């Protein structure tokens, strides 16, 4: 019996040592990825919805750049008059809708991934397949993704789409900010083709200044808000409109980064592995004490 | 007089009319599952870009993990707190947990789009992700459960190894290996038992963290930063009712007398556990002032009401009554209600509460999704039945035995 107890203690000490080693080694893995500083030169796009004519050429260019069958470029301008609120999907990474569905004369708005400054999808992804790149783009890695769709649950703008009808290699599909083009020094496909200058590509910080300049110059024309400046901690894509876009086009969101609460709980529960290790030690103690107690009382 | 119990293999025949019915349900589920693998998730489910998660996550995984809580709660009670009286229920609870988690893993496997990458979380880590934590913990815990089950396998076969045909000559060798394994397990089992409880506490709570990141997409009646705690407390409170329900069902099915005195004592823990859960749930509602949403009368609030009243408050009242705790039907019904309440809670958290901003119609599970979920449940019961026939799991009363021969369950400290 006593030998068993010694054995127990010995093994227990070994576990303690292992756990301590683990604790010393692993915190860098559990450190929040999204706490790393964002590059000051990260890019963004300013969408001035008051300029957009709804020609849909950006949709066509986007599909062409992403190997999705685009069809004829002339068919696109009719798409947004069908009175439906279309959503980006696995077949279209961006869509242009009327801001007011029932009013054909209302402004037009281009929708796609907002490329959040602190993306919920990046925080949620079980394998880290989604990354906020240095240039601001939020990209998806086909070699990592397991297709769990937690990014879709997490996204406050409900953007990522999934290829539900593919049995093999279904992908998470969303705007990748044309990362392949921008690394070659080209403009994103939608920005390049826009015939009226709705889309302005540039450094995010400068775009915020530019947006405010436009509002200041023509305060009657614009609703006094740059959507995306502060929403969910800020987004790379910024919107100007003649009306409030919240509740009509975008959901009502706070200014805190979307992953904030979840990450602080997660890191609280696992702060340097102290809570699990402490629980383990506590249970071990209870087990040992209750065994001894029983031995003293039961005497077997 | 105190009864002595010993786990034995069940001898009743496997096939009964109910088993045939279960087999049919299982086959139906497997047929839809085959469709999912040949034609994609979209061909079988009602999931879409607005509703990425349905009942395969909400019930198979969410509720599945909670209902397997009997494994770690009884291990904590029997092995860690050394309440020897409850040893008779540890093996059935362990088997349920082992099969339950195996089917949770199966649920994940069929739900993820790229099932062949299911091993990725082992080497691709994201410490920010609650899902990563759940995934890793469940993977380790399944392994721990299998290890905890091994002593039952060695007990079954030591001295009884009889390999077929020419493999016969290895009988002695295999027996020797089993004995070695048994001795090793006996010395180290407490490590796994404690680890099992720790891992369970971790992922039961992290399962609650999952939906927090959905933020305002989740109905405020459920969306709260204390979700992990609520998930953990409800898992604590559903563990014993699950064990009671199973024990009574198995006794009925195999024509044994229910272990009423053990189950009655066990049921004393349920009311306090449920009470703590209820206190936190109601307290959270008042602190966040979400009770205002109950003034609305719609399917969401009705489901919330059913979850809370039928699934928590009524069984809580029942478990407080000594009369209920001492009657087999009373125990059965009260336990079923707790189980129903936790299943409803997980369903509500993952499905009812989830309100994506651009959905044009709401999600309702397809025939295929329901078939697969029911099929998995049926399959699990069938395998359970098979296992209790092959291995000594369910304890039966012993006649004419001295104190020495008292049930001997391996695992824990001797």
XYZ file of C-alpha atoms in Angstrom:
714
model
C 0.000 0.000 0.000
C 2.597 2.503 1.099
C 4.614 1.590 -1.929
C 1.659 2.429 -4.060
C 1.421 5.789 -2.445
C 5.079 6.459 -3.072
C 4.557 5.409 -6.643
C 1.635 7.772 -6.868
C 3.679 10.700 -5.587
C 6.553 9.888 -7.873
C 4.383 9.774 -10.940
C 2.586 12.869 -9.816
C 5.856 14.771 -9.504
C 6.796 13.624 -12.992
C 3.546 14.998 -14.361
C 4.105 18.259 -12.551
C 7.527 18.582 -14.114
C 6.180 17.799 -17.566
C 3.383 20.292 -17.160
C 5.809 22.956 -15.970
C 7.986 22.338 -19.006
C 4.975 22.563 -21.292
C 3.964 25.783 -19.613
C 7.383 27.251 -20.158
C 7.489 26.231 -23.801
C 4.033 26.839 -25.192
C 2.850 30.353 -24.329
C 4.228 31.778 -27.532
C 1.850 29.548 -29.453
C -1.146 30.684 -27.450
C -0.313 34.395 -27.652
C -2.993 36.201 -29.576
C -2.100 36.536 -33.218
C -4.295 39.568 -33.644
C -2.329 41.494 -31.038
C 0.582 41.917 -33.437
C 0.844 45.451 -34.755
C -0.830 46.249 -38.048
C 1.418 47.619 -40.756
C 1.097 51.419 -41.069
C 1.170 51.028 -44.836
C -1.704 48.567 -45.012
C -3.992 49.213 -47.917
C -7.702 49.789 -48.166
C -10.384 50.860 -50.594
C -12.701 53.811 -50.228
C -16.104 53.106 -51.790
C -18.012 56.281 -52.621
C -21.509 54.939 -53.179
C -22.741 58.332 -54.389
C -20.545 57.949 -57.479
C -21.438 54.332 -58.368
C -23.646 53.887 -61.441
C -24.263 50.187 -60.898
C -22.724 49.017 -64.172
C -21.496 45.821 -62.514
C -18.182 45.796 -64.367
C -16.407 45.216 -61.045
C -18.347 41.964 -60.651
C -17.224 40.866 -64.083
C -13.600 41.838 -63.503
C -13.593 40.079 -60.143
C -14.817 36.809 -61.616
C -12.331 37.068 -64.441
C -9.485 37.613 -61.995
C -10.570 34.645 -59.863
C -11.222 32.057 -62.571
C -14.991 32.071 -62.154
C -16.943 31.870 -65.432
C -17.871 35.566 -65.879
C -20.263 35.557 -68.847
C -20.724 38.690 -70.905
C -19.744 42.006 -69.354
C -22.864 43.583 -70.844
C -25.244 41.443 -68.796
C -24.204 42.866 -65.464
C -25.944 46.229 -65.336
C -29.349 44.547 -65.330
C -28.555 42.330 -62.379
C -29.041 44.857 -59.659
C -32.452 45.977 -60.835
C -34.080 42.649 -60.020
C -35.075 43.959 -56.608
C -33.216 41.349 -54.654
C -30.585 41.832 -52.009
C -27.862 39.701 -53.503
C -25.014 38.456 -51.333
C -21.418 37.600 -52.152
C -21.268 33.855 -52.678
C -19.071 31.041 -53.927
C -19.946 32.183 -57.494
C -19.415 35.902 -56.990
C -16.914 37.336 -54.537
C -18.468 40.754 -54.928
C -21.951 41.985 -55.846
C -23.480 45.409 -56.422
C -26.930 46.087 -54.950
C -29.251 49.036 -54.734
C -28.958 50.561 -51.292
C -32.726 50.862 -51.175
C -34.172 47.736 -52.757
C -37.485 49.303 -53.725
C -36.004 52.474 -55.210
C -34.195 52.122 -58.522
C -32.839 55.664 -58.174
C -31.193 55.022 -54.822
C -27.435 54.718 -54.503
C -25.625 51.538 -55.438
C -23.361 49.666 -53.113
C -20.631 47.164 -53.832
C -20.324 44.397 -51.244
C -17.406 42.062 -50.578
C -15.196 41.008 -47.671
C -14.491 44.102 -45.550
C -10.978 42.907 -44.660
C -11.356 43.724 -40.962
C -8.421 45.121 -39.025
C -9.033 42.435 -36.379
C -10.836 39.695 -38.296
C -13.182 37.403 -36.387
C -12.609 34.721 -39.029
C -8.859 34.768 -38.432
C -9.358 34.445 -34.683
C -11.951 31.693 -35.070
C -10.196 29.492 -37.633
C -9.309 26.186 -35.976
C -6.146 25.686 -38.016
C -5.125 29.288 -38.676
C -6.008 29.065 -42.362
C -7.127 32.704 -42.430
C -4.515 35.433 -42.140
C -4.562 39.207 -41.980
C -1.692 40.008 -44.326
C 0.675 42.898 -43.877
C -0.901 44.757 -46.781
C -4.321 44.547 -45.141
C -5.777 41.645 -47.116
C -7.510 38.839 -45.198
C -6.647 35.665 -47.079
C -7.566 32.006 -46.916
C -5.158 29.067 -47.211
C -6.458 26.052 -49.101
C -3.670 23.830 -47.755
C -4.810 24.272 -44.147
C -8.608 24.673 -44.186
C -10.600 21.670 -42.935
C -13.958 23.114 -44.057
C -15.500 23.481 -40.573
C -17.147 26.818 -41.527
C -16.530 28.397 -38.121
C -15.264 31.493 -39.992
C -18.762 31.845 -41.459
C -20.282 31.621 -37.982
C -17.817 34.230 -36.715
C -17.934 36.825 -39.535
C -19.977 39.850 -38.416
C -20.719 40.743 -42.059
C -21.655 37.159 -43.059
C -19.221 37.185 -45.988
C -17.365 33.854 -46.350
C -19.165 31.397 -48.614
C -18.685 27.663 -48.885
C -18.926 25.289 -51.833
C -21.616 23.060 -50.342
C -22.125 21.079 -53.515
C -18.592 19.834 -53.940
C -17.891 16.414 -52.452
C -14.140 16.865 -52.713
C -12.049 19.953 -52.073
C -14.873 22.372 -51.260
C -13.444 25.828 -50.644
C -14.200 28.759 -48.402
C -14.696 31.529 -50.935
C -14.383 35.235 -50.292
C -12.719 38.357 -51.680
C -8.948 38.056 -51.253
C -8.285 41.713 -52.033
C -6.656 40.476 -55.261
C -3.543 39.633 -53.281
C -1.947 38.000 -56.326
C -2.384 41.205 -58.345
C -1.399 43.658 -55.630
C 1.845 41.822 -54.851
C 2.718 42.299 -58.544
C 2.029 46.010 -58.173
C -1.309 45.887 -59.991
C -4.575 47.327 -58.696
C -7.344 45.024 -57.446
C -9.393 43.972 -60.491
C -12.542 45.818 -59.387
C -10.672 49.073 -58.695
C -8.900 48.890 -62.028
C -12.017 48.437 -64.139
C -14.345 50.908 -62.373
C -15.204 53.470 -65.095
C -16.446 56.247 -62.793
C -13.960 56.254 -59.903
C -16.228 54.843 -57.212
C -13.344 52.858 -55.794
C -10.160 54.471 -54.512
C -7.271 52.179 -53.601
C -4.650 53.450 -51.194
C -3.190 53.437 -47.709
C -6.028 53.036 -45.234
C -4.996 55.986 -43.090
C -4.927 58.292 -46.112
C -8.281 56.987 -47.300
C -9.879 57.908 -43.963
C -8.535 61.465 -44.372
C -9.752 61.582 -47.981
C -13.206 60.367 -46.971
C -13.492 63.053 -44.292
C -12.297 65.665 -46.765
C -15.109 64.712 -49.125
C -17.701 64.895 -46.354
C -16.348 68.281 -45.244
C -16.399 69.646 -48.793
C -19.969 68.557 -49.466
C -21.755 67.984 -46.138
C -25.206 68.046 -47.785
C -24.337 65.205 -50.106
C -22.933 62.773 -47.532
C -24.189 61.185 -44.374
C -21.591 62.180 -41.797
C -19.960 58.807 -41.261
C -17.148 56.796 -42.793
C -18.492 53.288 -42.400
C -15.629 50.979 -41.524
C -13.480 53.557 -39.762
C -14.363 52.198 -36.318
C -16.869 49.361 -36.856
C -15.682 46.084 -35.293
C -12.352 47.743 -34.664
C -12.076 49.111 -38.206
C -12.119 47.599 -41.677
C -9.861 48.015 -44.691
C -12.813 48.791 -46.926
C -14.462 52.117 -46.117
C -17.825 53.419 -47.308
C -19.299 56.844 -47.977
C -23.017 57.212 -48.661
C -25.805 59.751 -48.757
C -27.563 57.933 -45.925
C -26.867 55.817 -42.897
C -25.842 52.385 -44.122
C -26.358 50.738 -40.730
C -29.475 48.563 -40.517
C -30.203 48.957 -44.209
C -27.059 47.493 -45.711
C -24.806 46.615 -42.817
C -25.784 45.085 -39.476
C -25.531 47.208 -36.364
C -22.095 46.520 -34.933
C -20.129 47.954 -32.059
C -16.664 49.417 -32.319
C -14.942 46.624 -30.401
C -12.988 44.099 -32.462
C -15.273 41.112 -33.114
C -12.947 38.486 -31.595
C -12.321 40.492 -28.406
C -14.612 38.807 -25.867
C -14.011 35.319 -27.172
C -10.228 35.719 -27.133
C -10.087 37.146 -23.631
C -12.175 34.245 -22.296
C -10.069 31.764 -24.197
C -6.796 33.221 -22.936
C -8.219 33.649 -19.428
C -9.080 29.949 -19.218
C -5.665 28.985 -20.495
C -3.485 31.716 -19.051
C -0.065 30.050 -19.332
C -1.826 26.725 -18.703
C -2.102 27.651 -15.024
C -5.853 26.914 -14.586
C -5.711 23.408 -16.130
C -2.538 22.487 -14.252
C -3.965 23.854 -10.999
C -7.148 21.849 -11.518
C -5.076 18.757 -12.181
C -3.115 19.289 -8.964
C -6.279 19.943 -6.989
C -7.981 16.784 -8.223
C -4.816 14.802 -7.577
C -4.786 16.124 -4.023
C -8.431 15.234 -3.479
C -7.837 11.764 -4.865
C -4.874 11.169 -2.586
C -6.599 12.509 0.523
C -9.827 10.614 -0.021
C -7.862 7.423 -0.608
C -5.990 7.889 2.663
C -9.125 8.738 4.535
C -10.795 5.620 3.304
C -7.779 3.541 4.228
C -7.793 4.885 7.758
C -11.499 4.305 8.161
C -11.935 1.118 6.158
C -8.595 -0.394 7.099
C -8.211 -2.705 4.105
C -28.285 -6.053 3.859
C -25.674 -4.664 1.524
C -25.684 -6.236 -1.901
C -22.469 -7.195 -3.591
C -22.161 -6.457 -7.262
C -19.818 -7.651 -9.936
C -19.658 -6.598 -13.596
C -20.636 -9.473 -15.878
C -21.185 -9.994 -19.572
C -24.847 -9.866 -20.506
C -26.118 -13.168 -21.799
C -29.508 -12.235 -23.235
C -29.744 -12.594 -27.009
C -28.745 -9.611 -29.111
C -31.665 -9.308 -31.492
C -35.036 -8.123 -30.279
C -37.752 -6.273 -32.223
C -36.347 -2.986 -30.878
C -32.890 -3.846 -32.090
C -34.287 -4.431 -35.590
C -35.990 -1.027 -35.494
C -32.754 0.632 -34.366
C -30.835 -1.161 -37.105
C -33.266 0.175 -39.705
C -32.847 3.730 -38.384
C -29.072 3.311 -38.438
C -29.088 2.009 -42.027
C -31.280 4.891 -43.155
C -28.793 7.320 -41.630
C -25.868 5.577 -43.279
C -27.581 5.835 -46.675
C -27.836 9.617 -46.359
C -24.274 9.679 -45.113
C -23.132 7.943 -48.277
C -24.879 10.676 -50.274
C -23.051 13.335 -48.304
C -19.691 11.810 -49.196
C -20.494 11.314 -52.868
C -22.329 14.551 -53.644
C -21.252 17.023 -50.969
C -22.790 18.468 -47.836
C -25.221 20.583 -49.856
C -26.911 17.523 -51.324
C -28.039 16.230 -47.923
C -28.368 19.268 -45.657
C -30.270 22.544 -45.590
C -27.092 24.431 -44.751
C -26.170 27.510 -46.753
C -23.939 30.565 -46.619
C -26.222 32.157 -44.020
C -26.543 29.047 -41.841
C -23.183 27.270 -41.901
C -23.930 25.103 -38.852
C -26.993 22.938 -38.317
C -27.981 20.028 -36.112
C -24.867 18.022 -36.948
C -22.957 20.569 -34.890
C -25.787 21.575 -32.534
C -26.947 18.069 -31.622
C -24.343 15.510 -32.696
C -21.450 17.566 -31.351
C -22.927 20.108 -28.914
C -25.455 17.859 -27.205
C -23.323 14.747 -27.773
C -20.437 16.118 -25.735
C -22.778 17.231 -22.949
C -24.572 13.882 -22.733
C -21.272 12.040 -22.491
C -20.582 13.994 -19.283
C -21.610 10.963 -17.243
C -18.133 9.593 -17.875
C -16.133 12.277 -16.122
C -18.695 13.089 -13.422
C -18.871 9.477 -12.242
C -15.085 9.122 -12.539
C -14.717 12.172 -10.303
C -17.197 10.785 -7.798
C -16.078 7.166 -7.783
C -12.350 7.328 -8.438
C -11.271 10.783 -7.263
C -13.559 11.192 -4.266
C -13.460 7.447 -3.706
C -17.132 6.906 -3.115
C -16.861 3.157 -3.675
C -20.585 2.706 -3.581
C -20.807 4.241 -7.047
C -18.290 1.930 -8.670
C -21.105 -0.137 -10.171
C -22.107 2.752 -12.429
C -18.626 3.799 -13.507
C -18.219 1.185 -16.231
C -21.534 1.825 -17.984
C -20.854 5.566 -17.768
C -17.353 5.047 -19.138
C -18.675 3.016 -22.049
C -21.280 5.690 -22.832
C -18.662 8.412 -22.724
C -16.307 6.432 -24.921
C -18.965 5.694 -27.522
C -20.459 9.181 -27.141
C -17.173 10.911 -27.873
C -16.414 8.526 -30.708
C -19.688 9.593 -32.298
C -18.951 13.262 -31.569
C -15.769 12.789 -33.564
C -17.803 11.067 -36.295
C -20.228 13.995 -36.266
C -17.376 16.420 -36.795
C -15.919 14.176 -39.464
C -19.086 14.191 -41.569
C -19.826 17.873 -40.989
C -16.495 19.336 -42.014
C -16.182 19.898 -45.738
C -12.644 18.610 -46.012
C -12.875 15.537 -43.810
C -9.553 14.179 -45.067
C -7.852 17.117 -43.291
C -9.408 16.322 -39.909
C -5.922 15.745 -38.485
C -4.767 19.286 -39.347
C -5.481 20.779 -35.898
C -2.852 18.417 -34.473
C -0.070 20.252 -36.253
C -1.688 23.572 -37.246
C -2.429 25.487 -34.093
C -4.471 28.588 -33.476
C -4.517 29.324 -29.749
C -7.046 32.121 -30.274
C -9.680 29.712 -31.531
C -12.173 28.206 -29.104
C -12.824 25.531 -31.691
C -9.146 24.606 -31.720
C -9.265 24.154 -27.961
C -12.382 21.999 -28.185
C -10.874 19.962 -31.014
C -7.567 19.242 -29.286
C -9.213 18.489 -25.929
C -11.730 16.121 -27.503
C -9.004 14.312 -29.437
C -6.929 13.780 -26.281
C -9.967 12.906 -24.199
C -11.147 10.236 -26.658
C -7.713 8.638 -26.352
C -7.886 8.869 -22.550
C -11.313 7.200 -22.593
C -9.979 4.336 -24.689
C -7.102 3.916 -22.230
C -9.549 3.975 -19.303
C -11.499 1.234 -21.066
C -8.460 -0.998 -21.635
C -8.505 -2.615 -18.156
C -11.968 -3.958 -18.972
C -10.547 -5.523 -22.127
C -7.610 -7.079 -20.273
C -9.932 -8.341 -17.539
C -12.134 -9.942 -20.172
C -9.333 -11.762 -21.949
C -6.642 -12.550 -19.379
C -6.639 -16.303 -18.933
C -9.199 -16.631 -21.702
C -7.196 -15.857 -24.819
C -8.281 -18.265 -27.533
C -7.176 -17.168 -30.980
C -8.673 -18.967 -33.985
C -6.834 -21.441 -36.206
C -3.073 -21.465 -36.450
C -2.889 -18.220 -34.433
C -3.534 -20.534 -31.524
C 0.174 -20.868 -30.823
C 0.320 -17.181 -29.853
C -2.277 -17.595 -27.090
C 0.315 -17.677 -24.318
C 2.243 -14.736 -25.739
C -0.874 -12.570 -26.070
C -1.958 -13.521 -22.585
C 1.420 -12.514 -21.232
C 1.271 -9.175 -23.026
C -2.215 -8.546 -21.680
C -1.040 -9.235 -18.137
C 1.867 -6.852 -18.598
C -0.451 -4.205 -19.993
C -2.861 -4.733 -17.126
C -0.151 -4.275 -14.510
C 1.107 -1.126 -16.239
C -2.377 0.315 -16.508
C -3.099 -0.477 -12.894
C -0.164 1.617 -11.746
C -0.761 4.575 -14.039
C -4.528 4.676 -14.358
C -4.957 7.516 -11.863
C -3.014 9.810 -14.217
C -5.547 9.197 -16.949
C -8.526 9.456 -14.629
C -7.515 12.903 -13.390
C -6.559 13.963 -16.914
C -9.976 12.862 -18.130
C -11.738 15.073 -15.613
C -9.506 18.075 -16.353
C -9.879 17.684 -20.117
C -13.648 17.377 -19.736
C -13.932 20.555 -17.694
C -11.829 22.358 -20.288
C -13.675 21.408 -23.426
C -17.172 21.333 -21.913
C -16.656 25.011 -21.104
C -14.850 25.883 -24.331
C -17.781 24.456 -26.225
C -19.706 27.340 -24.664
C -17.087 29.835 -25.830
C -17.689 28.750 -29.437
C -20.729 30.870 -30.167
C -19.510 33.988 -28.312
C -17.572 35.134 -31.363
C -20.836 35.249 -33.340
C -21.584 38.374 -31.264
C -24.806 40.154 -32.198
C -25.735 37.363 -34.618
C -26.776 35.381 -31.565
C -30.012 36.108 -29.706
C -29.337 37.983 -26.435
C -31.294 35.402 -24.436
C -28.380 33.038 -25.021
C -25.447 35.256 -25.992
C -23.521 35.986 -22.811
C -19.859 36.061 -21.789
C -20.636 33.457 -19.092
C -21.647 30.864 -21.723
C -18.574 28.712 -20.936
C -19.605 28.543 -17.286
C -23.222 27.754 -18.168
C -22.072 24.975 -20.487
C -19.835 23.509 -17.787
C -22.519 23.685 -15.080
C -25.152 22.133 -17.323
C -22.704 19.361 -18.237
C -22.166 18.700 -14.508
C -25.899 18.473 -13.950
C -26.674 16.193 -16.904
C -23.964 13.618 -16.128
C -25.772 11.716 -13.373
C -29.258 11.821 -14.960
C -27.687 10.317 -18.075
C -26.190 7.492 -15.976
C -29.521 6.938 -14.168
C -31.483 6.859 -17.421
C -29.070 4.378 -19.000
C -28.862 2.174 -15.969
C -32.644 1.846 -15.741
C -32.946 1.273 -19.506
C -30.249 -1.399 -19.472
C -31.805 -3.141 -16.464
C -35.167 -3.255 -18.196
C -33.657 -4.442 -21.444
C -31.607 -7.225 -19.850
C -34.215 -8.223 -17.301
C -32.178 -7.144 -14.277
C -33.376 -5.477 -11.111
C -32.523 -1.739 -11.247
C -29.809 -0.761 -8.742
C -32.325 1.512 -7.070
C -30.426 2.338 -3.880
C -27.274 3.376 -5.764
C -29.301 5.400 -8.275
C -31.330 7.037 -5.501
C -28.188 8.134 -3.676
C -26.705 9.340 -6.952
C -29.843 11.346 -7.705
C -29.304 13.392 -4.529
C -26.485 15.211 -6.309
C -28.680 16.259 -9.226
C -30.876 18.886 -7.583
C -27.962 20.921 -6.145
C -26.107 20.775 -9.461
C -29.189 21.803 -11.437
C -29.903 24.497 -8.860
C -26.457 26.058 -9.278
C -26.886 25.995 -13.058
C -30.332 27.563 -12.811
C -29.081 30.253 -10.427
C -26.334 31.286 -12.841
C -28.672 31.165 -15.817
C -31.330 33.334 -14.145
C -28.747 35.575 -12.497
C -27.105 36.236 -15.851
C -30.511 37.026 -17.333
C -31.147 39.645 -14.678
C -27.677 41.178 -14.789
C -27.883 41.611 -18.551
C -31.598 42.442 -18.311
C -32.438 40.039 -21.110
C -35.715 39.034 -19.486
C -37.288 41.904 -21.463
C -37.119 39.665 -24.542
C -39.481 37.220 -22.839
C -42.249 39.780 -23.276
C -42.116 38.978 -26.978
C -44.050 35.882 -27.861
C -42.467 33.999 -30.740
C -40.854 30.653 -31.503
C -37.520 31.787 -30.042
C -38.916 32.752 -26.648
C -41.142 29.653 -26.579
C -38.098 27.445 -27.133
C -36.271 29.338 -24.396
C -39.221 28.802 -22.052
C -39.410 25.080 -22.780
C -35.662 24.717 -22.239
C -35.827 26.443 -18.874
C -39.152 25.239 -17.452
C -39.450 21.698 -18.793
C -35.720 21.036 -18.944
C -34.508 22.605 -15.694
C -37.160 23.829 -13.265
C -39.555 20.840 -13.355
C -36.828 18.177 -13.032
C -35.172 20.274 -10.311
C -38.394 20.178 -8.340
C -38.717 16.438 -9.025
C -35.203 15.633 -7.845
C -35.874 17.541 -4.626
C -38.660 15.103 -3.802
C -37.602 12.016 -1.879
C -40.571 10.144 -3.261
C -39.384 10.707 -6.822
C -35.803 9.796 -5.930
C -36.907 6.472 -4.479
C -39.121 5.400 -7.363
C -37.779 3.986 -10.590
C -40.366 5.683 -12.859
C -39.837 8.961 -10.992
C -36.065 8.780 -11.454
C -36.496 7.841 -15.085
C -38.845 10.686 -15.971
C -36.903 13.312 -14.022
C -33.634 12.186 -15.614
C -35.185 12.228 -19.081
C -36.330 15.805 -18.486
C -32.834 16.954 -17.507
C -31.419 15.253 -20.603
C -34.120 16.870 -22.737
C -33.319 20.259 -21.182
C -29.616 20.046 -21.976
C -30.270 18.806 -25.525
C -32.675 21.726 -25.995
C -30.109 24.125 -24.561
C -27.389 23.003 -26.967
C -29.825 23.051 -29.883
C -30.971 26.539 -28.908
C -27.437 27.850 -28.512
C -26.190 26.540 -31.829
C -29.345 26.717 -33.939
C -32.262 28.697 -32.476
C -30.187 31.602 -31.173
C -28.184 31.995 -34.372
C -29.705 34.799 -36.423
C -27.533 35.657 -39.420
C -28.078 39.224 -40.664
C -29.046 38.532 -44.276
C -31.055 35.318 -43.993
C -34.179 35.407 -46.103
C -35.584 32.219 -44.628
C -34.785 30.420 -41.406
C -32.984 27.109 -41.128
C -34.786 23.880 -40.493
C -32.890 20.577 -40.611
C -33.454 18.478 -43.731
C -34.639 14.861 -43.765
C -31.035 13.901 -44.481
C -29.646 15.779 -41.488
C -32.276 14.332 -39.156
C -31.706 10.839 -40.575
C -27.969 10.987 -39.999
C -28.374 12.329 -36.459
C -30.929 9.660 -35.546
C -28.834 7.035 -37.319
C -25.822 7.869 -35.193
C -27.879 7.630 -31.999
C -29.275 4.250 -33.083
C -25.832 2.991 -34.048
C -24.457 4.078 -30.687
C -27.143 2.144 -28.802
C -26.511 -0.925 -30.970
C -22.775 -0.824 -30.293
C -23.446 -0.291 -26.583
C -25.604 -3.404 -26.566
C -22.904 -5.343 -28.355
C -20.209 -4.165 -25.938
C -22.104 -5.112 -22.784
C -22.440 -8.605 -24.246
C -18.738 -8.875 -25.053
C -17.280 -7.124 -22.002
C -18.096 -7.171 -18.282
C -19.695 -3.713 -18.000
C -23.014 -3.998 -16.227
C -22.888 -5.090 -12.609
C -25.144 -7.886 -11.404
C -25.774 -8.861 -7.766
C -23.592 -11.674 -6.467
C -24.989 -14.498 -4.416
C -23.193 -16.103 -1.444
C -19.995 -14.174 -1.488
C -17.775 -13.110 1.325
C -16.464 -9.620 1.820
C -13.214 -10.503 0.052
C -14.885 -10.955 -3.301
C -16.532 -7.559 -3.246
C -16.611 -6.059 -6.699
C -13.156 -5.389 -7.945
C -12.963 -2.629 -10.439
C -9.607 -1.818 -11.810
C -8.589 1.789 -12.172
C -8.019 4.337 -9.512
C -5.865 3.637 -6.502
C -5.977 0.239 -5.000
